[in-house]
Amino acid sequence: MLEVDDLAVDIAGAPVLAGVSLAVGAGEALGLVGESGCGKSMTALAVLGLLPRAAQVRAGSVRLKGAELLGAPEKALRQVRGGSVGMIFQEPGACLDPVMRVGRQIGEVLRLHRGLRGAAEQKALRDLLLEVGLNDTERVARAYPHELSGGMQQRAMIAMALAGEPVLLIADEPTTALDARIASQILDLLDRLRRERGLALLLISHDLAVIGGRCDRVLVMYAGRAVEAASANEIFDAARHPYTSALIAASPGLAGVARKAALRDIPGQLPPPGSAGAGCAFAPRCARARPVCGERLPAWTALGAAHAVRCLQFEEGW
Ligand SMILES: Nc1ncnc2c1ncn2[C@@H]1O[C@H](COP(=O)(O)OP(=O)(O)O)[C@@H](O)[C@H]1O
Ligand SMILES: [Mg+2]
């Protein structure tokens, strides 16, 4: 459904994404994980043609159902956004207009993207609200966003994302602002929608515990690059990249990890864009790094059918 190939994006001349490739099929969930600032949102925004003005796409392609989105005319991109691609963000305010009733906002998408009017629009609105668990449909439709709880706002944003009948849902930190119980309900809802609607889901989080049980495959990013790709099981049971292992060790929400005596923060900091040297950007923080790691960029090494890693220790001559 979605194929991103070798995507490279600069902001003000500094690379924020370099050689990012990923693919998500219908009914499949891909998790994108990495600490804050590693380029997850930029990847999502590039897919949507919503990169900041200062950003420049240097290379790569983004295809939705085979059609190239990079460089596509704004008119075509407007059909994609809120139409074939639904978006959910951390802040409902990013999607919901604070001064418009929820029902009217969703109704606008139903009119714009599906041409529904009158009773058909009202029925579609009610069905959508029920589908996302907002059962008091009349009250919710009449409410302004601030009159709803955080979890309900998130559900309303999901209903809006679904209103254009998307084939792909991009959820960027959808639960980061919610408490654990509500977060888990929202993730369950996304999971159910993916299965019932056969949606491709790109689930983005800085938190591996969020990605964990809800994705088929996981892509780990560091400093604008993908560094490890694997099935969700393999990421947890057989992580190979030292950065992935550090993320797991630093993730308090993961079963098993919580029982370890000390949760280790990852020492050091993500390098700002453009400041990484010629080699692996993680090398300065990596306990296993050798001098060569700072000199040469690792290539992908395949470790199994669906598991690959970018780290010199898996290359010949280590
Ligand atoms: N509007 C912007 N202008 C300039 N740089 C930005 C902007 N937004 C993000 N960046 C930079 O791009 C990099 C990637 O950011 P982002 O994709 O938002 O990370 P993540 O979503 O993984 O936390 C970071 O270095 C960030 O500082
Ligand atoms: Mg982000």
Short mmCIF file of N, CA and C in Angstrom, two decimals, residues 32-207:
data_model
loop_
_atom_site.label_atom_id
_atom_site.label_comp_id
_atom_site.label_asym_id
_atom_site.label_seq_id
_atom_site.Cartn_x
_atom_site.Cartn_y
_atom_site.Cartn_z
N LEU A 32 7.16 2.43 13.78
CA LEU A 32 8.35 3.25 13.57
C LEU A 32 8.76 3.78 14.93
N VAL A 33 9.98 3.43 15.36
CA VAL A 33 10.36 3.76 16.73
C VAL A 33 11.76 4.35 16.78
N GLY A 34 12.01 5.16 17.77
CA GLY A 34 13.31 5.80 17.95
C GLY A 34 13.09 6.99 18.87
N GLU A 35 14.18 7.44 19.52
CA GLU A 35 13.97 8.51 20.49
C GLU A 35 13.62 9.81 19.78
N SER A 36 13.11 10.75 20.56
CA SER A 36 12.63 12.01 20.03
C SER A 36 13.69 12.72 19.20
N GLY A 37 13.32 13.18 18.03
CA GLY A 37 14.25 13.91 17.17
C GLY A 37 14.92 13.05 16.11
N CYS A 38 14.59 11.74 16.07
CA CYS A 38 15.31 10.86 15.14
C CYS A 38 14.72 10.87 13.72
N GLY A 39 13.61 11.57 13.52
CA GLY A 39 13.09 11.72 12.16
C GLY A 39 11.78 10.99 11.87
N LYS A 40 11.11 10.51 12.91
CA LYS A 40 9.87 9.77 12.70
C LYS A 40 8.78 10.65 12.09
N SER A 41 8.57 11.81 12.73
CA SER A 41 7.52 12.70 12.22
C SER A 41 7.86 13.23 10.83
N MET A 42 9.12 13.52 10.59
CA MET A 42 9.52 13.99 9.26
C MET A 42 9.16 12.94 8.20
N THR A 43 9.37 11.68 8.55
CA THR A 43 9.03 10.61 7.62
C THR A 43 7.53 10.64 7.32
N ALA A 44 6.72 10.79 8.38
CA ALA A 44 5.26 10.83 8.20
C ALA A 44 4.86 12.06 7.38
N LEU A 45 5.46 13.19 7.69
CA LEU A 45 5.08 14.43 7.00
C LEU A 45 5.48 14.36 5.52
N ALA A 46 6.61 13.71 5.24
CA ALA A 46 7.03 13.57 3.84
C ALA A 46 6.00 12.74 3.07
N VAL A 47 5.47 11.70 3.72
CA VAL A 47 4.45 10.87 3.07
C VAL A 47 3.22 11.71 2.73
N LEU A 48 2.91 12.64 3.61
CA LEU A 48 1.69 13.44 3.45
C LEU A 48 1.91 14.71 2.64
N GLY A 49 3.15 14.94 2.21
CA GLY A 49 3.44 16.19 1.51
C GLY A 49 3.27 17.39 2.42
N LEU A 50 3.56 17.22 3.70
CA LEU A 50 3.36 18.28 4.69
C LEU A 50 4.67 18.70 5.36
N LEU A 51 5.78 18.48 4.69
CA LEU A 51 7.06 18.87 5.28
C LEU A 51 7.10 20.37 5.51
N PRO A 52 7.85 20.81 6.55
CA PRO A 52 7.95 22.26 6.75
C PRO A 52 8.56 22.93 5.52
N ARG A 53 8.25 24.21 5.40
CA ARG A 53 8.66 24.98 4.23
C ARG A 53 10.16 24.90 3.99
N ALA A 54 10.93 24.90 5.09
CA ALA A 54 12.39 24.92 4.96
C ALA A 54 12.95 23.57 4.51
N ALA A 55 12.12 22.55 4.48
CA ALA A 55 12.62 21.22 4.14
C ALA A 55 12.73 21.03 2.64
N GLN A 56 13.72 20.25 2.26
CA GLN A 56 13.94 19.97 0.85
C GLN A 56 14.11 18.46 0.67
N VAL A 57 13.31 17.88 -0.22
CA VAL A 57 13.47 16.46 -0.51
C VAL A 57 14.63 16.30 -1.46
N ARG A 58 15.67 15.58 -1.01
CA ARG A 58 16.88 15.43 -1.82
C ARG A 58 16.79 14.23 -2.75
N ALA A 59 16.13 13.19 -2.30
CA ALA A 59 16.10 11.97 -3.09
C ALA A 59 15.00 11.07 -2.56
N GLY A 60 14.68 10.08 -3.35
CA GLY A 60 13.77 9.04 -2.88
C GLY A 60 12.41 9.10 -3.53
N SER A 61 11.57 8.16 -3.14
CA SER A 61 10.21 8.14 -3.64
C SER A 61 9.26 7.68 -2.56
N VAL A 62 8.03 8.16 -2.66
CA VAL A 62 6.96 7.77 -1.74
C VAL A 62 5.77 7.38 -2.61
N ARG A 63 5.42 6.11 -2.61
CA ARG A 63 4.32 5.66 -3.46
C ARG A 63 3.18 5.11 -2.62
N LEU A 64 1.99 5.56 -2.98
CA LEU A 64 0.79 5.04 -2.35
C LEU A 64 0.01 4.29 -3.42
N LYS A 65 -0.25 3.02 -3.21
CA LYS A 65 -0.86 2.17 -4.24
C LYS A 65 -0.18 2.38 -5.58
N GLY A 66 1.14 2.49 -5.55
CA GLY A 66 1.91 2.60 -6.78
C GLY A 66 2.05 4.01 -7.33
N ALA A 67 1.27 4.96 -6.84
CA ALA A 67 1.32 6.33 -7.39
C ALA A 67 2.32 7.18 -6.59
N GLU A 68 3.19 7.86 -7.31
CA GLU A 68 4.21 8.70 -6.66
C GLU A 68 3.58 9.93 -6.01
N LEU A 69 3.93 10.15 -4.75
CA LEU A 69 3.39 11.32 -4.04
C LEU A 69 4.38 12.47 -3.99
N LEU A 70 5.68 12.16 -4.02
CA LEU A 70 6.67 13.24 -3.95
C LEU A 70 6.59 14.07 -5.23
N GLY A 71 6.40 15.34 -5.04
CA GLY A 71 6.31 16.22 -6.20
C GLY A 71 4.94 16.22 -6.86
N ALA A 72 3.99 15.47 -6.30
CA ALA A 72 2.64 15.46 -6.88
C ALA A 72 2.00 16.83 -6.67
N PRO A 73 1.09 17.23 -7.59
CA PRO A 73 0.45 18.53 -7.44
C PRO A 73 -0.35 18.63 -6.14
N GLU A 74 -0.41 19.83 -5.58
CA GLU A 74 -1.10 20.05 -4.31
C GLU A 74 -2.54 19.53 -4.35
N LYS A 75 -3.18 19.67 -5.49
CA LYS A 75 -4.58 19.21 -5.61
C LYS A 75 -4.68 17.69 -5.37
N ALA A 76 -3.73 16.95 -5.94
CA ALA A 76 -3.72 15.50 -5.76
C ALA A 76 -3.42 15.17 -4.30
N LEU A 77 -2.51 15.94 -3.69
CA LEU A 77 -2.14 15.67 -2.29
C LEU A 77 -3.32 15.94 -1.36
N ARG A 78 -4.15 16.91 -1.71
CA ARG A 78 -5.32 17.18 -0.86
C ARG A 78 -6.32 16.02 -0.89
N GLN A 79 -6.36 15.33 -2.02
CA GLN A 79 -7.20 14.13 -2.09
C GLN A 79 -6.64 13.02 -1.20
N VAL A 80 -5.32 12.98 -1.14
CA VAL A 80 -4.66 11.94 -0.36
C VAL A 80 -4.85 12.20 1.13
N ARG A 81 -4.54 13.42 1.56
CA ARG A 81 -4.65 13.77 2.99
C ARG A 81 -6.11 13.79 3.41
N GLY A 82 -6.43 13.01 4.40
CA GLY A 82 -7.81 12.96 4.86
C GLY A 82 -8.69 12.13 3.94
N GLY A 83 -8.16 11.71 2.81
CA GLY A 83 -8.88 10.82 1.91
C GLY A 83 -8.28 9.43 2.02
N SER A 84 -7.40 9.08 1.07
CA SER A 84 -6.84 7.72 1.12
C SER A 84 -5.84 7.54 2.27
N VAL A 85 -5.34 8.64 2.83
CA VAL A 85 -4.49 8.52 4.02
C VAL A 85 -5.11 9.30 5.18
N GLY A 86 -5.39 8.60 6.27
CA GLY A 86 -5.90 9.25 7.47
C GLY A 86 -4.76 9.50 8.44
N MET A 87 -4.86 10.60 9.18
CA MET A 87 -3.75 10.97 10.08
C MET A 87 -4.28 11.14 11.50
N ILE A 88 -3.48 10.67 12.44
CA ILE A 88 -3.80 10.87 13.85
C ILE A 88 -2.52 11.35 14.53
N PHE A 89 -2.64 12.42 15.30
CA PHE A 89 -1.46 12.97 15.94
C PHE A 89 -1.62 12.93 17.46
N GLN A 90 -0.51 13.30 18.13
CA GLN A 90 -0.52 13.34 19.58
C GLN A 90 -1.54 14.34 20.11
N GLU A 91 -1.58 15.51 19.48
CA GLU A 91 -2.48 16.56 19.93
C GLU A 91 -3.72 16.57 19.06
N PRO A 92 -4.91 16.33 19.64
CA PRO A 92 -6.13 16.39 18.82
C PRO A 92 -6.25 17.75 18.13
N GLY A 93 -5.69 18.79 18.77
CA GLY A 93 -5.75 20.13 18.19
C GLY A 93 -5.09 20.22 16.82
N ALA A 94 -4.21 19.26 16.51
CA ALA A 94 -3.57 19.27 15.20
C ALA A 94 -4.56 18.94 14.09
N CYS A 95 -5.66 18.26 14.45
CA CYS A 95 -6.65 17.87 13.44
C CYS A 95 -8.02 18.50 13.71
N LEU A 96 -8.37 18.61 14.99
CA LEU A 96 -9.72 19.10 15.31
C LEU A 96 -9.70 20.61 15.47
N ASP A 97 -10.64 21.26 14.84
CA ASP A 97 -10.79 22.71 14.95
C ASP A 97 -11.50 23.02 16.28
N PRO A 98 -10.87 23.84 17.15
CA PRO A 98 -11.45 24.06 18.49
C PRO A 98 -12.78 24.82 18.46
N VAL A 99 -13.06 25.54 17.39
CA VAL A 99 -14.28 26.35 17.39
C VAL A 99 -15.38 25.77 16.51
N MET A 100 -15.24 24.50 16.14
CA MET A 100 -16.27 23.87 15.32
C MET A 100 -16.76 22.60 16.00
N ARG A 101 -18.08 22.39 16.00
CA ARG A 101 -18.62 21.19 16.63
C ARG A 101 -18.06 19.94 15.93
N VAL A 102 -17.85 18.88 16.74
CA VAL A 102 -17.20 17.67 16.23
C VAL A 102 -17.97 17.08 15.04
N GLY A 103 -19.29 17.05 15.17
CA GLY A 103 -20.10 16.47 14.09
C GLY A 103 -19.94 17.22 12.78
N ARG A 104 -19.85 18.53 12.88
CA ARG A 104 -19.72 19.32 11.65
C ARG A 104 -18.36 19.09 10.99
N GLN A 105 -17.32 18.96 11.83
CA GLN A 105 -15.97 18.73 11.28
C GLN A 105 -15.89 17.42 10.54
N ILE A 106 -16.45 16.38 11.17
CA ILE A 106 -16.41 15.07 10.51
C ILE A 106 -17.30 15.11 9.27
N GLY A 107 -18.44 15.81 9.41
CA GLY A 107 -19.36 15.96 8.27
C GLY A 107 -18.68 16.61 7.06
N GLU A 108 -17.80 17.56 7.33
CA GLU A 108 -17.10 18.21 6.22
C GLU A 108 -16.26 17.22 5.43
N VAL A 109 -15.59 16.32 6.16
CA VAL A 109 -14.78 15.31 5.47
C VAL A 109 -15.68 14.38 4.67
N LEU A 110 -16.84 14.03 5.26
CA LEU A 110 -17.76 13.13 4.56
C LEU A 110 -18.28 13.79 3.27
N ARG A 111 -18.50 15.08 3.32
CA ARG A 111 -18.98 15.79 2.12
C ARG A 111 -17.86 15.92 1.10
N LEU A 112 -16.69 16.37 1.59
CA LEU A 112 -15.58 16.66 0.68
C LEU A 112 -15.03 15.40 0.01
N HIS A 113 -14.82 14.36 0.82
CA HIS A 113 -14.14 13.19 0.26
C HIS A 113 -15.09 12.11 -0.21
N ARG A 114 -16.31 12.12 0.28
CA ARG A 114 -17.22 11.05 -0.13
C ARG A 114 -18.50 11.57 -0.76
N GLY A 115 -18.65 12.88 -0.81
CA GLY A 115 -19.80 13.45 -1.50
C GLY A 115 -21.13 13.17 -0.81
N LEU A 116 -21.10 12.87 0.49
CA LEU A 116 -22.35 12.55 1.18
C LEU A 116 -23.06 13.84 1.60
N ARG A 117 -24.37 13.79 1.61
CA ARG A 117 -25.19 14.94 2.02
C ARG A 117 -26.36 14.45 2.87
N GLY A 118 -26.91 15.38 3.66
CA GLY A 118 -28.18 15.15 4.36
C GLY A 118 -28.22 13.89 5.20
N ALA A 119 -29.25 13.07 5.00
CA ALA A 119 -29.46 11.90 5.84
C ALA A 119 -28.31 10.90 5.71
N ALA A 120 -27.76 10.78 4.48
CA ALA A 120 -26.66 9.83 4.27
C ALA A 120 -25.43 10.29 5.07
N GLU A 121 -25.20 11.60 5.09
CA GLU A 121 -24.08 12.16 5.84
C GLU A 121 -24.29 11.90 7.34
N GLN A 122 -25.50 12.16 7.81
CA GLN A 122 -25.81 11.96 9.23
C GLN A 122 -25.63 10.50 9.64
N LYS A 123 -26.08 9.60 8.78
CA LYS A 123 -25.94 8.18 9.11
C LYS A 123 -24.47 7.77 9.13
N ALA A 124 -23.72 8.25 8.16
CA ALA A 124 -22.28 7.91 8.11
C ALA A 124 -21.58 8.47 9.35
N LEU A 125 -21.97 9.67 9.76
CA LEU A 125 -21.38 10.28 10.96
C LEU A 125 -21.67 9.42 12.19
N ARG A 126 -22.94 9.02 12.33
CA ARG A 126 -23.32 8.20 13.49
C ARG A 126 -22.56 6.87 13.47
N ASP A 127 -22.48 6.25 12.32
CA ASP A 127 -21.78 4.96 12.21
C ASP A 127 -20.31 5.10 12.59
N LEU A 128 -19.70 6.19 12.14
CA LEU A 128 -18.29 6.41 12.45
C LEU A 128 -18.07 6.59 13.95
N LEU A 129 -18.93 7.41 14.58
CA LEU A 129 -18.77 7.65 16.02
C LEU A 129 -18.94 6.34 16.79
N LEU A 130 -19.91 5.53 16.37
CA LEU A 130 -20.09 4.23 17.03
C LEU A 130 -18.87 3.34 16.81
N GLU A 131 -18.34 3.38 15.60
CA GLU A 131 -17.21 2.52 15.27
C GLU A 131 -15.99 2.82 16.14
N VAL A 132 -15.83 4.08 16.53
CA VAL A 132 -14.67 4.44 17.38
C VAL A 132 -15.03 4.46 18.86
N GLY A 133 -16.22 3.95 19.20
CA GLY A 133 -16.58 3.81 20.61
C GLY A 133 -17.13 5.07 21.25
N LEU A 134 -17.56 6.03 20.43
CA LEU A 134 -18.23 7.22 20.98
C LEU A 134 -19.74 6.98 20.87
N ASN A 135 -20.26 6.25 21.86
CA ASN A 135 -21.62 5.71 21.71
C ASN A 135 -22.72 6.74 21.91
N ASP A 136 -22.41 7.79 22.66
CA ASP A 136 -23.38 8.85 22.85
C ASP A 136 -23.27 9.81 21.65
N THR A 137 -23.67 9.31 20.50
CA THR A 137 -23.34 9.97 19.23
C THR A 137 -23.89 11.39 19.14
N GLU A 138 -25.12 11.60 19.63
CA GLU A 138 -25.73 12.93 19.47
C GLU A 138 -24.98 13.97 20.29
N ARG A 139 -24.66 13.62 21.53
CA ARG A 139 -23.95 14.56 22.39
C ARG A 139 -22.57 14.87 21.82
N VAL A 140 -21.86 13.82 21.39
CA VAL A 140 -20.51 14.02 20.86
C VAL A 140 -20.55 14.88 19.60
N ALA A 141 -21.51 14.61 18.72
CA ALA A 141 -21.59 15.37 17.47
C ALA A 141 -21.82 16.85 17.74
N ARG A 142 -22.58 17.15 18.80
CA ARG A 142 -22.89 18.55 19.11
C ARG A 142 -21.78 19.23 19.90
N ALA A 143 -20.86 18.44 20.46
CA ALA A 143 -19.84 19.00 21.36
C ALA A 143 -18.73 19.72 20.58
N TYR A 144 -18.12 20.69 21.25
CA TYR A 144 -16.86 21.26 20.77
C TYR A 144 -15.75 20.39 21.34
N PRO A 145 -14.61 20.30 20.65
CA PRO A 145 -13.55 19.41 21.12
C PRO A 145 -13.22 19.54 22.61
N HIS A 146 -13.16 20.78 23.13
CA HIS A 146 -12.75 20.95 24.53
C HIS A 146 -13.78 20.40 25.51
N GLU A 147 -14.98 20.12 25.02
CA GLU A 147 -16.00 19.55 25.91
C GLU A 147 -15.85 18.03 26.06
N LEU A 148 -14.90 17.46 25.32
CA LEU A 148 -14.66 16.02 25.40
C LEU A 148 -13.38 15.75 26.19
N SER A 149 -13.31 14.56 26.81
CA SER A 149 -12.08 14.17 27.51
C SER A 149 -10.98 13.91 26.48
N GLY A 150 -9.74 13.81 26.97
CA GLY A 150 -8.61 13.56 26.07
C GLY A 150 -8.79 12.30 25.24
N GLY A 151 -9.23 11.23 25.89
CA GLY A 151 -9.43 9.98 25.18
C GLY A 151 -10.53 10.10 24.13
N MET A 152 -11.61 10.83 24.48
CA MET A 152 -12.72 11.01 23.52
C MET A 152 -12.28 11.89 22.35
N GLN A 153 -11.46 12.89 22.63
CA GLN A 153 -10.94 13.73 21.53
C GLN A 153 -10.13 12.87 20.57
N GLN A 154 -9.33 11.97 21.16
CA GLN A 154 -8.51 11.10 20.32
C GLN A 154 -9.40 10.20 19.46
N ARG A 155 -10.49 9.71 20.06
CA ARG A 155 -11.44 8.88 19.29
C ARG A 155 -12.09 9.70 18.18
N ALA A 156 -12.44 10.96 18.50
CA ALA A 156 -13.05 11.82 17.48
C ALA A 156 -12.07 12.06 16.33
N MET A 157 -10.79 12.25 16.68
CA MET A 157 -9.78 12.45 15.64
C MET A 157 -9.66 11.18 14.78
N ILE A 158 -9.78 10.02 15.40
CA ILE A 158 -9.72 8.77 14.63
C ILE A 158 -10.94 8.66 13.71
N ALA A 159 -12.12 9.05 14.24
CA ALA A 159 -13.34 9.03 13.40
C ALA A 159 -13.14 9.94 12.19
N MET A 160 -12.52 11.10 12.42
CA MET A 160 -12.30 12.03 11.32
C MET A 160 -11.32 11.43 10.32
N ALA A 161 -10.29 10.76 10.82
CA ALA A 161 -9.31 10.13 9.93
C ALA A 161 -9.96 9.03 9.08
N LEU A 162 -10.99 8.38 9.66
CA LEU A 162 -11.65 7.29 8.93
C LEU A 162 -12.70 7.81 7.95
N ALA A 163 -13.13 9.06 8.14
CA ALA A 163 -14.27 9.58 7.38
C ALA A 163 -14.02 9.57 5.87
N GLY A 164 -12.75 9.74 5.46
CA GLY A 164 -12.44 9.73 4.04
C GLY A 164 -12.20 8.34 3.48
N GLU A 165 -12.52 7.30 4.26
CA GLU A 165 -12.30 5.90 3.87
C GLU A 165 -10.86 5.65 3.44
N PRO A 166 -9.92 5.86 4.37
CA PRO A 166 -8.50 5.70 4.01
C PRO A 166 -8.12 4.24 3.80
N VAL A 167 -7.03 4.06 3.04
CA VAL A 167 -6.41 2.74 2.93
C VAL A 167 -5.21 2.65 3.86
N LEU A 168 -4.71 3.81 4.25
CA LEU A 168 -3.54 3.89 5.13
C LEU A 168 -3.83 4.86 6.27
N LEU A 169 -3.49 4.43 7.47
CA LEU A 169 -3.64 5.30 8.64
C LEU A 169 -2.24 5.55 9.20
N ILE A 170 -1.92 6.83 9.39
CA ILE A 170 -0.64 7.19 10.02
C ILE A 170 -0.95 7.74 11.40
N ALA A 171 -0.46 7.06 12.42
CA ALA A 171 -0.70 7.50 13.80
C ALA A 171 0.63 7.88 14.41
N ASP A 172 0.86 9.20 14.56
CA ASP A 172 2.14 9.71 15.05
C ASP A 172 2.02 10.04 16.54
N GLU A 173 2.61 9.23 17.38
CA GLU A 173 2.52 9.38 18.84
C GLU A 173 1.06 9.53 19.28
N PRO A 174 0.19 8.61 18.89
CA PRO A 174 -1.24 8.83 19.13
C PRO A 174 -1.62 8.78 20.61
N THR A 175 -0.76 8.23 21.44
CA THR A 175 -1.16 8.04 22.85
C THR A 175 -0.22 8.72 23.83
N THR A 176 0.73 9.49 23.31
CA THR A 176 1.78 10.06 24.18
C THR A 176 1.20 11.02 25.22
N ALA A 177 0.07 11.68 24.89
CA ALA A 177 -0.50 12.65 25.83
C ALA A 177 -1.53 12.02 26.76
N LEU A 178 -1.73 10.71 26.66
CA LEU A 178 -2.82 10.07 27.43
C LEU A 178 -2.27 9.23 28.58
N ASP A 179 -3.08 9.02 29.61
CA ASP A 179 -2.62 8.12 30.67
C ASP A 179 -2.70 6.67 30.18
N ALA A 180 -2.02 5.79 30.91
CA ALA A 180 -1.75 4.44 30.40
C ALA A 180 -3.02 3.67 30.04
N ARG A 181 -4.07 3.81 30.87
CA ARG A 181 -5.28 3.01 30.62
C ARG A 181 -5.98 3.47 29.34
N ILE A 182 -6.11 4.78 29.19
CA ILE A 182 -6.76 5.32 27.99
C ILE A 182 -5.89 5.03 26.76
N ALA A 183 -4.58 5.16 26.93
CA ALA A 183 -3.66 4.89 25.82
C ALA A 183 -3.86 3.47 25.30
N SER A 184 -3.97 2.54 26.22
CA SER A 184 -4.12 1.16 25.81
C SER A 184 -5.46 0.94 25.08
N GLN A 185 -6.51 1.65 25.51
CA GLN A 185 -7.80 1.55 24.81
C GLN A 185 -7.70 2.10 23.39
N ILE A 186 -6.99 3.21 23.23
CA ILE A 186 -6.85 3.81 21.89
C ILE A 186 -6.05 2.87 20.98
N LEU A 187 -5.00 2.26 21.53
CA LEU A 187 -4.20 1.33 20.73
C LEU A 187 -5.01 0.10 20.34
N ASP A 188 -5.84 -0.37 21.26
CA ASP A 188 -6.72 -1.49 20.93
C ASP A 188 -7.69 -1.11 19.82
N LEU A 189 -8.19 0.11 19.89
CA LEU A 189 -9.12 0.59 18.85
C LEU A 189 -8.42 0.61 17.48
N LEU A 190 -7.21 1.15 17.43
CA LEU A 190 -6.47 1.20 16.16
C LEU A 190 -6.24 -0.21 15.62
N ASP A 191 -5.91 -1.11 16.54
CA ASP A 191 -5.67 -2.49 16.17
C ASP A 191 -6.93 -3.13 15.56
N ARG A 192 -8.06 -2.88 16.19
CA ARG A 192 -9.33 -3.43 15.69
C ARG A 192 -9.68 -2.83 14.33
N LEU A 193 -9.52 -1.53 14.18
CA LEU A 193 -9.84 -0.88 12.91
C LEU A 193 -8.97 -1.42 11.78
N ARG A 194 -7.70 -1.64 12.10
CA ARG A 194 -6.78 -2.19 11.09
C ARG A 194 -7.28 -3.54 10.60
N ARG A 195 -7.66 -4.40 11.57
CA ARG A 195 -8.10 -5.74 11.19
C ARG A 195 -9.44 -5.69 10.46
N GLU A 196 -10.40 -4.94 11.01
CA GLU A 196 -11.74 -4.93 10.43
C GLU A 196 -11.79 -4.25 9.07
N ARG A 197 -11.01 -3.19 8.91
CA ARG A 197 -11.04 -2.44 7.66
C ARG A 197 -9.91 -2.83 6.70
N GLY A 198 -9.01 -3.69 7.14
CA GLY A 198 -7.88 -4.06 6.30
C GLY A 198 -6.95 -2.89 6.02
N LEU A 199 -6.87 -1.98 6.99
CA LEU A 199 -6.05 -0.78 6.81
C LEU A 199 -4.57 -1.10 6.93
N ALA A 200 -3.77 -0.39 6.16
CA ALA A 200 -2.33 -0.35 6.44
C ALA A 200 -2.14 0.67 7.55
N LEU A 201 -1.36 0.31 8.58
CA LEU A 201 -1.18 1.21 9.72
C LEU A 201 0.31 1.49 9.92
N LEU A 202 0.64 2.78 9.91
CA LEU A 202 2.00 3.19 10.29
C LEU A 202 1.89 3.79 11.67
N LEU A 203 2.38 3.05 12.66
CA LEU A 203 2.26 3.46 14.06
C LEU A 203 3.61 3.99 14.54
N ILE A 204 3.61 5.26 14.90
CA ILE A 204 4.87 5.94 15.25
C ILE A 204 4.90 6.23 16.73
N SER A 205 5.99 5.86 17.40
CA SER A 205 6.12 6.20 18.82
C SER A 205 7.59 6.21 19.22
N HIS A 206 7.91 7.03 20.21
CA HIS A 206 9.25 6.99 20.78
C HIS A 206 9.35 5.82 21.76
N ASP A 207 8.20 5.20 22.05
CA ASP A 207 8.09 4.21 23.12
C ASP A 207 7.88 2.81 22.54
#
